[in-house]
XYZ file of C-alpha atoms in Angstrom:
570
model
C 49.755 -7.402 -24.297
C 50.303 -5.765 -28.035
C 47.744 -2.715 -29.029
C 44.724 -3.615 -30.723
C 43.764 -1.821 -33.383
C 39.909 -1.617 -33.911
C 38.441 0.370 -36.825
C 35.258 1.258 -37.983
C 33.615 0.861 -41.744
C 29.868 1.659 -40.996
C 27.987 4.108 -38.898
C 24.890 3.330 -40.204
C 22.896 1.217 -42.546
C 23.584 3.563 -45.274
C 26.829 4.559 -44.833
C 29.488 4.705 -47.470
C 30.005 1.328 -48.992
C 33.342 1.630 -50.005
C 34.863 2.495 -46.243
C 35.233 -1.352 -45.954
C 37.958 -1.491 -48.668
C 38.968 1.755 -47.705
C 39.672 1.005 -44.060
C 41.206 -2.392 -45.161
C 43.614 -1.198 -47.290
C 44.566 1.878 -45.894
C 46.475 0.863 -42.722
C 47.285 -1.768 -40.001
C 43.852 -3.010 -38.203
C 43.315 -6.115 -36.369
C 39.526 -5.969 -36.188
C 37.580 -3.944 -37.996
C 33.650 -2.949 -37.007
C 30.513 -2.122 -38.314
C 27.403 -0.045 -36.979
C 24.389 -0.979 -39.540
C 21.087 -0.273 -36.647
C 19.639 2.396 -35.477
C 15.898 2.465 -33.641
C 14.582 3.797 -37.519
C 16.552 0.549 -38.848
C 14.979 -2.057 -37.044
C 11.849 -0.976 -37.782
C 12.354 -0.939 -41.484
C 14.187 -4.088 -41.209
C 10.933 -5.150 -39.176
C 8.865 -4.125 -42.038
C 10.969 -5.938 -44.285
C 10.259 -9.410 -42.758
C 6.481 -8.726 -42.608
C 6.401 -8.083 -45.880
C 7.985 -11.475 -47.334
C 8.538 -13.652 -43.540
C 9.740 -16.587 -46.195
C 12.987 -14.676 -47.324
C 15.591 -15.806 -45.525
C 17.410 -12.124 -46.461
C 14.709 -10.564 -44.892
C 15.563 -8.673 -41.843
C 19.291 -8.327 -41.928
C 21.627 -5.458 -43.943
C 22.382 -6.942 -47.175
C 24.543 -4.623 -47.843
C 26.944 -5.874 -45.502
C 27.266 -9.178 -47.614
C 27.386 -6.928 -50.996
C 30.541 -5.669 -48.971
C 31.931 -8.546 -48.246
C 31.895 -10.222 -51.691
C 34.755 -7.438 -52.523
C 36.555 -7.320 -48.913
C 36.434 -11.033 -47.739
C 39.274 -11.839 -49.235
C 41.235 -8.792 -48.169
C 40.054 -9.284 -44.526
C 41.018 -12.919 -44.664
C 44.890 -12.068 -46.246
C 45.593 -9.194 -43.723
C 43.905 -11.056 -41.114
C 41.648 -8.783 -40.086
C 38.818 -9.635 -38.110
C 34.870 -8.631 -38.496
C 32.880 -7.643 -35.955
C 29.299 -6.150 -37.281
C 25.981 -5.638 -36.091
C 24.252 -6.304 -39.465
C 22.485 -9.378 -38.590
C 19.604 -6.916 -37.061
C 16.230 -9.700 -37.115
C 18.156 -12.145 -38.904
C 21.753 -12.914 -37.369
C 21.642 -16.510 -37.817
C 20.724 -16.262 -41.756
C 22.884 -13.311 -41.808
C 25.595 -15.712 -40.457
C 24.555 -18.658 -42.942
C 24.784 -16.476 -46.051
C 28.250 -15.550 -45.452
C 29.015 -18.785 -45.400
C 27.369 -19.348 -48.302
C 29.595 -16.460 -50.046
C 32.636 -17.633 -48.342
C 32.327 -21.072 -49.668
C 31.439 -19.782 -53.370
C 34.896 -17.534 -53.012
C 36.301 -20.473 -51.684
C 37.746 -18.548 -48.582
C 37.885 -20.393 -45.435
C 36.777 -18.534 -42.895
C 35.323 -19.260 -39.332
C 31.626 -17.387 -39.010
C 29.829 -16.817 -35.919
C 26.949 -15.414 -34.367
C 25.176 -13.814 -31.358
C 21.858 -14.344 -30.735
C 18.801 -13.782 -27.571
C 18.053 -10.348 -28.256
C 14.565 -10.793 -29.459
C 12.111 -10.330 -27.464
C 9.070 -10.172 -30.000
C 7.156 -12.902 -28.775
C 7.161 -11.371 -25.138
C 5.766 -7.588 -26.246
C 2.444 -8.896 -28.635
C 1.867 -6.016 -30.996
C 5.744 -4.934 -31.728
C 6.921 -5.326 -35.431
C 10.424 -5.698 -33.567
C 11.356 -6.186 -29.909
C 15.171 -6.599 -29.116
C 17.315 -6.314 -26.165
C 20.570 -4.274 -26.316
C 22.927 -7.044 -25.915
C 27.140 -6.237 -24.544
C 30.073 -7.048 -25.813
C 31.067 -10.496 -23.804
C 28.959 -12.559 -26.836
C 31.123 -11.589 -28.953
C 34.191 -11.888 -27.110
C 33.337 -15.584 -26.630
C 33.092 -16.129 -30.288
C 36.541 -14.222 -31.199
C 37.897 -16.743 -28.044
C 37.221 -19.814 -29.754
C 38.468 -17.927 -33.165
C 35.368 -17.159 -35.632
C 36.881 -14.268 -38.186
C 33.786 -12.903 -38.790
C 31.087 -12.210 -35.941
C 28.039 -10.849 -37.274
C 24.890 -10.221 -34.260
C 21.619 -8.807 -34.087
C 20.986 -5.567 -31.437
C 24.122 -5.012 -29.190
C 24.855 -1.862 -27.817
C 26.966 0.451 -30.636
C 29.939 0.326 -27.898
C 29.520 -3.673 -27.473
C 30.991 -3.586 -31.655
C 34.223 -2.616 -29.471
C 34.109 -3.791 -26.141
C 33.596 -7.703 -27.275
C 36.841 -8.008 -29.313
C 38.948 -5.855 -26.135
C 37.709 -8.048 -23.926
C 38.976 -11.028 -25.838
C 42.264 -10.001 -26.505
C 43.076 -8.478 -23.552
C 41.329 -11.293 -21.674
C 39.259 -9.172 -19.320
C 36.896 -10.457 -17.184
C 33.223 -9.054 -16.655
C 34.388 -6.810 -13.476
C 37.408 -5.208 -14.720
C 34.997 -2.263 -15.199
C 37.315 0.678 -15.715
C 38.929 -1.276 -18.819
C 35.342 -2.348 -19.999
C 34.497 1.877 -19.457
C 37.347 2.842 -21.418
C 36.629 0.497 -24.342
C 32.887 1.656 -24.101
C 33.960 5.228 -24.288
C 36.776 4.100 -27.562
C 33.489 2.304 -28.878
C 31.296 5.803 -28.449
C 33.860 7.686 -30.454
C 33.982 5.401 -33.272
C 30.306 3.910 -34.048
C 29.277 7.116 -36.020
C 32.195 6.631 -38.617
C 33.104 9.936 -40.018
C 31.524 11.881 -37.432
C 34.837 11.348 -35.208
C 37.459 12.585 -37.831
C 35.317 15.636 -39.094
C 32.117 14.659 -40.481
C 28.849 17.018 -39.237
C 31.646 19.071 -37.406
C 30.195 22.691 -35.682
C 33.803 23.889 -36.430
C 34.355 22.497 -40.180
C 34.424 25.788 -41.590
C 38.024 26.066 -39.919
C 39.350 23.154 -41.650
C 37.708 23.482 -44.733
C 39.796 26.986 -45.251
C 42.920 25.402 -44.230
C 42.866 22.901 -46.429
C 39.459 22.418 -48.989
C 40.681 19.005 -49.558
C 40.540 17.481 -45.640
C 36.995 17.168 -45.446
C 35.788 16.199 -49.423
C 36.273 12.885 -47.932
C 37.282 12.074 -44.184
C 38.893 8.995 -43.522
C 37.114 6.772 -41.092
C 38.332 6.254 -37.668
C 40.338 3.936 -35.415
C 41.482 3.162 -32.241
C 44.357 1.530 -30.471
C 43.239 0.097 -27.542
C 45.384 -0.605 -24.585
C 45.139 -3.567 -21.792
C 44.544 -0.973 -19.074
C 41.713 0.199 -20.789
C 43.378 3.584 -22.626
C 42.937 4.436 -25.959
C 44.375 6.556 -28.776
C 41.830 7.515 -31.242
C 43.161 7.918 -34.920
C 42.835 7.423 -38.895
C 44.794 5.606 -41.140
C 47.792 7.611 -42.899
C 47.286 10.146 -45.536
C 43.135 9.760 -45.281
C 40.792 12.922 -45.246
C 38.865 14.333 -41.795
C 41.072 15.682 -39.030
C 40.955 14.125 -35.561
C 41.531 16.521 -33.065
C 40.064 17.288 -28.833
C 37.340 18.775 -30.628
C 36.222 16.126 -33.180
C 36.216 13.050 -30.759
C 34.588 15.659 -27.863
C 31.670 16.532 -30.293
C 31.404 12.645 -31.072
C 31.997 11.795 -27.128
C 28.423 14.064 -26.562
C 26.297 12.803 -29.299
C 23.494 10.712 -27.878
C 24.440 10.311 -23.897
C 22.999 12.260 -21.074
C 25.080 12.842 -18.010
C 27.947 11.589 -16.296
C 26.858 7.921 -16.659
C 26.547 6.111 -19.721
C 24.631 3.023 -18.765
C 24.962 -0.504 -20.604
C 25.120 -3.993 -20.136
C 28.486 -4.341 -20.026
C 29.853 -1.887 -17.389
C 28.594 2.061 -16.469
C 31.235 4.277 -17.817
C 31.303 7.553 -15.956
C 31.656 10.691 -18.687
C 32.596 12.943 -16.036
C 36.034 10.744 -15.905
C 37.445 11.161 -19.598
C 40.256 12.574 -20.532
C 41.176 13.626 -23.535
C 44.138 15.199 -24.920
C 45.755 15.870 -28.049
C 48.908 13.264 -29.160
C 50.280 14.739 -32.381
C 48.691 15.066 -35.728
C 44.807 13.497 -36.065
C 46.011 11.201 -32.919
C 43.732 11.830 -29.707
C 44.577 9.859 -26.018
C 41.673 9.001 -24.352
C 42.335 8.035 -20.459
C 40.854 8.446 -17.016
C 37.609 6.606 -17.451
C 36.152 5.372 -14.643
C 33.944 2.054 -14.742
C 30.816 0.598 -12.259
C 28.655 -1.663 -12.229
C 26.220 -2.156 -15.247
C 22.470 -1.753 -14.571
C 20.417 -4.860 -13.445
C 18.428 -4.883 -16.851
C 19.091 -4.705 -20.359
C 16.867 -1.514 -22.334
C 14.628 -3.208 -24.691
C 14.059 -1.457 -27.779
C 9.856 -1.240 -29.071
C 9.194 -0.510 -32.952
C 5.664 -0.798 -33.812
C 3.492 0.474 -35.968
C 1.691 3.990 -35.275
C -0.617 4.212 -38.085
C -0.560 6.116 -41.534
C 0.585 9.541 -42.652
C 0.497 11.907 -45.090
C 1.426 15.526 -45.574
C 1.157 18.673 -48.446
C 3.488 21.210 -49.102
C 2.121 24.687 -49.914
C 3.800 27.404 -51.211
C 3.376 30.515 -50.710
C 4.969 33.011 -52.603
C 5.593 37.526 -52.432
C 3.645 39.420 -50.098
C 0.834 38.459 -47.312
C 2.460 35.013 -46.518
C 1.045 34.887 -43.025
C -2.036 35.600 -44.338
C -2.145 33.460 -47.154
C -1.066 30.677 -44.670
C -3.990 31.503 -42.416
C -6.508 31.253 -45.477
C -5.615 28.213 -46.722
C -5.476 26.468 -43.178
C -8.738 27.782 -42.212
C -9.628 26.349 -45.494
C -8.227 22.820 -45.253
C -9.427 22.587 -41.550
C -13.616 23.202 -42.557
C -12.653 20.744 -45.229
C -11.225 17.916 -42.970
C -13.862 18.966 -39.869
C -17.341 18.045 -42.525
C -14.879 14.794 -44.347
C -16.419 11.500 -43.154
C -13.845 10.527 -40.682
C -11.324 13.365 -40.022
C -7.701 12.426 -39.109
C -6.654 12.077 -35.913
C -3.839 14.507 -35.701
C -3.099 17.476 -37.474
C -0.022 19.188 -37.700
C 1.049 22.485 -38.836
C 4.690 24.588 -39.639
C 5.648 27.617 -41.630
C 8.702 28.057 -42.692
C 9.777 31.564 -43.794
C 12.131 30.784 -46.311
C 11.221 33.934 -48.070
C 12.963 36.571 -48.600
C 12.048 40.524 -49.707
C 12.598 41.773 -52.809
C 13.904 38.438 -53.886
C 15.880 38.020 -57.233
C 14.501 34.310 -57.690
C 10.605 32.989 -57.353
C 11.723 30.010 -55.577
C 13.751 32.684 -52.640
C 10.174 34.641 -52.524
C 8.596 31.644 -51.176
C 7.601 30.295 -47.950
C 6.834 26.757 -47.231
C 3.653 25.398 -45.560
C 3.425 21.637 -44.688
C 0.556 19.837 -43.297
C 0.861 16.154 -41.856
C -2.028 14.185 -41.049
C -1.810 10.966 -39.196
C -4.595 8.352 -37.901
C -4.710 4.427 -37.901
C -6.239 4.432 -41.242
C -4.664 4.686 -44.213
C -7.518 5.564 -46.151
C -8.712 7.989 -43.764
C -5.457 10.412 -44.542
C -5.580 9.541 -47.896
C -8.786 10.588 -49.334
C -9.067 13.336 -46.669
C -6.022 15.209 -46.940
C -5.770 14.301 -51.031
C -9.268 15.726 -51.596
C -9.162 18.773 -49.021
C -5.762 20.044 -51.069
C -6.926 19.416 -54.356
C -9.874 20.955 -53.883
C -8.590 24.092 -53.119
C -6.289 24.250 -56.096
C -8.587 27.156 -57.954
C -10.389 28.555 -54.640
C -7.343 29.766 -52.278
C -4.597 32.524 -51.686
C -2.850 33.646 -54.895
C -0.213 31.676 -56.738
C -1.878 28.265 -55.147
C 0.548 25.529 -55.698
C 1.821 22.790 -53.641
C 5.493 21.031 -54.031
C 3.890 17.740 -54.718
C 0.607 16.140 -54.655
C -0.810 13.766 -51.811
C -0.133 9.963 -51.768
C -2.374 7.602 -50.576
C -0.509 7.846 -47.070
C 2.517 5.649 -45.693
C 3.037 3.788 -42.315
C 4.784 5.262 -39.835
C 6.201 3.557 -36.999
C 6.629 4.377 -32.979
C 9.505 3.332 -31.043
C 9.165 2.802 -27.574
C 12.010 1.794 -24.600
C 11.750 -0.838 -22.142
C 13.383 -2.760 -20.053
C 14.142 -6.561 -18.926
C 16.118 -8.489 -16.088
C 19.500 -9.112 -17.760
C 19.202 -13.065 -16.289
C 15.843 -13.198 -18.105
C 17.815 -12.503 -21.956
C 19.314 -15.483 -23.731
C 22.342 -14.041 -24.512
C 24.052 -16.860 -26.737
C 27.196 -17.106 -28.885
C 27.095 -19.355 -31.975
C 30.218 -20.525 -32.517
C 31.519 -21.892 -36.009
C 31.258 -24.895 -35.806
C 27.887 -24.905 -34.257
C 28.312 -25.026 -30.233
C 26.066 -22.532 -28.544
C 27.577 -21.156 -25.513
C 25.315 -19.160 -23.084
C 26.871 -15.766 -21.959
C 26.107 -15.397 -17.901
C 24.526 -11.999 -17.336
C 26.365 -9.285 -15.329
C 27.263 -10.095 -11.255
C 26.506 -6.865 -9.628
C 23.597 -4.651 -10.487
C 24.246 -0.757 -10.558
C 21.644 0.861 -8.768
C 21.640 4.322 -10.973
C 21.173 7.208 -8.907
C 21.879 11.318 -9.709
C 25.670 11.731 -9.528
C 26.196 15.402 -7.668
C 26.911 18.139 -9.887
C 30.629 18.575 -10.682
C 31.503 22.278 -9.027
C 31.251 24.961 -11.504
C 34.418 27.047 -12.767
C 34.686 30.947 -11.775
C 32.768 32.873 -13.443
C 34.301 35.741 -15.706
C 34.495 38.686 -13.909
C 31.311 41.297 -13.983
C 31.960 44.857 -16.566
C 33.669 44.252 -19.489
C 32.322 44.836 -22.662
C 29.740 42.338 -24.770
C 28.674 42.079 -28.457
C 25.226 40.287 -29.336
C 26.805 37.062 -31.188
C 25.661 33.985 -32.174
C 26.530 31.365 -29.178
C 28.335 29.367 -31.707
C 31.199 31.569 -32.058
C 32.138 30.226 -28.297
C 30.858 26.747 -28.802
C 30.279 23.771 -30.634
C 27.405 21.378 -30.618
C 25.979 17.961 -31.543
C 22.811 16.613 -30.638
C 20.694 13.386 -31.552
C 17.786 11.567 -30.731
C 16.949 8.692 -28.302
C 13.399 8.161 -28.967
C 10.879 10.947 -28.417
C 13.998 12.346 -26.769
C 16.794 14.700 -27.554
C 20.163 15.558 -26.793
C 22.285 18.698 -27.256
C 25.504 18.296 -26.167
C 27.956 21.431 -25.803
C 31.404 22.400 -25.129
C 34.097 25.024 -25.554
C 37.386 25.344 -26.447
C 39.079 27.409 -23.641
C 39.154 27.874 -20.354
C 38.034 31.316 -20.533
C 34.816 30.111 -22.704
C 33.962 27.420 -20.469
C 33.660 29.430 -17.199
C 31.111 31.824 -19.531
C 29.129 29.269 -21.261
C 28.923 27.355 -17.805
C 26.898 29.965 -15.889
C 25.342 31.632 -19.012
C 23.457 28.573 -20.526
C 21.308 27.635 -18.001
C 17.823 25.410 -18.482
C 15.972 28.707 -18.475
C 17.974 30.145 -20.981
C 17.840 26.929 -23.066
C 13.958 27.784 -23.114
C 14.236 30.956 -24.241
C 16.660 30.446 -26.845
C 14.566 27.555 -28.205
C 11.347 28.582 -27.605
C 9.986 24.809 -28.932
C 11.733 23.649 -25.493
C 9.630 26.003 -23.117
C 7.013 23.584 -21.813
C 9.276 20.484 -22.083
C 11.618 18.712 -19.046
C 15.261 19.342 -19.773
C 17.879 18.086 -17.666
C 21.403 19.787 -17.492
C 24.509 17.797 -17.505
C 28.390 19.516 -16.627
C 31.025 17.616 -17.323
C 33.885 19.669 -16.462
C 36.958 17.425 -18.355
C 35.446 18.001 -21.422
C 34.065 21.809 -20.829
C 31.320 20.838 -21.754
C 26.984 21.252 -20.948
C 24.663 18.211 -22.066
C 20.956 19.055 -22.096
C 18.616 16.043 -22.527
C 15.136 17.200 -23.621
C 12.227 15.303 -22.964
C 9.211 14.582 -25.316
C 10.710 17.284 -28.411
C 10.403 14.126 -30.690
C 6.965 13.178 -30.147
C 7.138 9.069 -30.353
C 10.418 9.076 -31.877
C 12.080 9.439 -35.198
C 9.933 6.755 -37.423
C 6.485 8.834 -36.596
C 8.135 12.122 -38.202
C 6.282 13.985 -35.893
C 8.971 17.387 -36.142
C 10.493 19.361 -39.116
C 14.253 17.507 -37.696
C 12.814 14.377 -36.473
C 15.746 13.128 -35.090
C 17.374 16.514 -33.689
C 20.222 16.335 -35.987
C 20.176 20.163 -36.430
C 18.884 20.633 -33.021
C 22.200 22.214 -32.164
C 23.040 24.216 -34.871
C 19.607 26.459 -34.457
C 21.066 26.713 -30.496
C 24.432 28.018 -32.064
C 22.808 30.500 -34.393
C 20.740 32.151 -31.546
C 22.010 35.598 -30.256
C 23.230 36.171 -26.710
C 25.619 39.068 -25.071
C 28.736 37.622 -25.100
C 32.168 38.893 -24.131
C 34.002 40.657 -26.355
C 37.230 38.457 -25.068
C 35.682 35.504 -25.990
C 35.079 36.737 -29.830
């Protein structure tokens, strides 16, 4: 069967509104995609609903219709299918609202929707409880042709698998098609990320050509029947796509070798990727088994209340200025009426010596407070600070007064029997069809460790470099959990960075990481180390528990650290 063509326009809820124009009139697509949640967004969309449960907007990404009310007509004359995840509480009145738009256009087009992810009412106490649904929903609502499909919480890759699956006609089984779709679907759900955005090596391309990256074109792929995949951007757009570029996206957020979803297991350790002329990547190889007997159910509560202060601390003594005015603020809190519960401190240095500017002399000090009431790290934390404004270190000032304190939420992962979720398509014209769970149940188990390359020989000569000279980096977060995913770019840096940066060494470059689990992942195809690390998050990116709460930087501090590295390599 003919190449489809699948592109993306979102990577979150957030994202640049114009990419769905852009990605509509910039090239051939057949179906283009949309990412709008993230375990942050369904809380806030959560929040949303509580706060007005009558609005039937509430709970969905409006911007997606905003988008559509300039592209619907586009979509509809190129036809160009729309495959989106924006529903996120509220598919169904996601679904009736564009409708609603459609008809006041006067466009005709064929809307459906994919519901049986929530799972509130079975986890009392969750703002938001939702199943990570696959792609075969969707699929059945492209078979019985809806042009737009618009569902709550599917996995990222389900945005791509569903419409492969109904044009190539796959069945649920044909897992090594389903894995290489999942894999396509990996590379494109962060948008710009895959054709240069947040890139370790950007620098490169920046100084070839300033203009590539001021603003990357989003990405594509052309999907084959057997389950290949070229990944690519329309014609004369910004970003690069290169081995590097869709391996840095192919490591962001996964673990090891397999990538478990409802759909199909795609084994990592199995792609292939190599480079098929200008900003066009082939991505073959992948290797498919059975999906897991449950579905992960993503938990977004509410944790409580924070609040946090800024000090600054400016010139000489700052470590002793900082360990005035916590001693200070800690008496204060210890005699309030009701303390918080938690109490958090960082220093940054961002000072420098002798600086030229008052704002480069200073150091930052932050203190968050958090406890399940919100009056509590008000009035504690407001009246501790401002109490000290006259009686602390010299040059007292903070970067902003205390609020009253804001809710913070905790998300949580679970799981449920996939033959316990209503997985549902709602068709057009109002048939519900129910979408049978997966046959076979993988039973997930370690995979054995892929055998390392040689290592470089023993004598010649090393400089103390940063590690990211030899390699790039992306990380993430998956709840409390982290990811830093690594790789390099030759041969002769892979067989270093493969016995150099080891879990131990991990600890001692990022000494945050020394009393935490990691797990080390090779995956040899793509020279490339994935470290998953345990707990670094706290209860996950909502309860802003770290300085990065979502690791985004994670692997940029593990590039700037300073090892003894071959001078060959540099």
């Amino acid at each position: 069967m003919s190449v489809l063509r699948v592109g993306n326009a979102s990577g979150f809820y957030g994202d640049r509104f114009a990419a769905m124009r852009e990605m509509l009139t910039g090239g051939e697509l057949d179906v283009l995609t949309g990412d709008y949640l993230a375990e942050l967004t369904m809380l806030i969309l959560g929040r949303d609903r509580l706060k007005n449960p009558a609005d039937r907007t509430a709970g969905y990404a409006r911007a997606f219709l905003r988008q559509l009310e300039e592209c619907l007509g586009i979509a509809r004359e190129r036809g160009v299918r729309i495959v989106a995840n924006a529903g996120g509480l509220n598919p169904a009145g996601l679904a009736t609202d564009v409708r609603e738009l459609a008809d006041r256009l006067g466009i005709p087009v064929r809307v459906a929707h994919v519901e049986g992810d929530d799972l509130t009412a079975l986890h009392p106490g969750t703002l938001a409880a939702h199943a990570y649904l696959g792609g075969f929903g969707i699929a059945a609502c492209l078979r019985e042709g809806a042009d737009i499909v618009v569902t709550g919480r599917v996995t990222d890759a389900a945005l791509v698998t569903g419409p492969a699956a109904a044009h190539f006609g796959w069945g649920p089984e044909e897992y090594d098609r389903l894995a290489g779709a999942v894999v396509a679907g990996h590379v494109l759900e962060c948008g710009a990320q895959a054709t240069g955005g947040n890139y370790a090596f950007f620098h490169e391309i920046h100084e070839d050509d300033p203009e590539r990256l001021r603003h990357p074109g989003f990405p594509l792929a052309e999907l084959h029947a057997d389950g290949t995949a070229v990944i690519t951007k329309h014609p004369g757009t910004g970003g690069v796509v290169d081995v590097g570029t869709v391996t840095a996206q192919l490591l962001y957020e996964t673990g090891g070798a397999r990538y478990a979803g409802p759909d199909v297991t795609a084994r990592l350790d199995t792609v292939r990727l190599t480079q098929d002329g200008p900003d066009r990547v082939r991505v073959e190889g992948v290797r498919g088994e059975a999906p897991p007997p449950t579905l992960k159910v993503g938990l977004n509560r509410l944790g409580g209340f924070r609040n946090e202060v800024t000090f600054v601390l400016t010139g000489l003594d700052i470590e002793r200025k900082a360990t005035l005015v916590r001693d200070q603020l800690e008496t204060s809190l210890a005699t309030a009426k009701s303390r918080p519960a938690h109490v958090d401190w960082e220093l940054a240095r961002t000072d420098h010596p002798d600086a030229r500017t008052e704002e480069t002399a200073s150091a930052l000090l932050r203190v968050v407070v958090r406890d399940p009431d919100q009056n509590t790290v008000g009035r504690a934390l407001g009246a501790a600070a401002v109490e000290l404004a006259l009686a602390s270190y010299p040059g007292f000032h903070v970067l902003a007064p205390p609020g009253k304190g804001a809710p913070y939420g905790v998300f949580e992962a679970a799981h449920a029997e996939q033959a316990t979720v209503p997985h549902t398509a709602v068709l057009h014209d109002g048939r519900r069809l129910p979408v049978p769970p997966a046959a076979a149940g993988l039973v997930l188990r370690p995979v054995d460790e892929p055998p390392l390359p040689d290592p470089l020989p023993t004598g010649p000569p090393t400089r103390r470099a940063p590690l990211g000279l030899v390699a790039g980096a992306r990380s993430g977060d998956k709840g409390g959990n982290a990811n830093i995913g690594l790789w390099a770019r030759t041969d002769e840096a892979w067989r270093w960075l493969a016995h150099t940066l080891t879990t131990d060494r991990l600890r001692e470059l990022l000494p945050e990481t020394a009393d935490l689990t990691i797990t080390r992942h090779t995956l040899p195809n793509l020279r490339a180390l994935n470290f998953e690390i345990e707990g670094i998050l706290g209860e996950g990116v909502a309860s802003q528990a770290r300085f990065d709460p979502q690791a985004k930087a994670l692997g940029e501090w593990l590039r700037s650290r300073h090892l003894d590295i071959p001078e060959t390599l540099l």
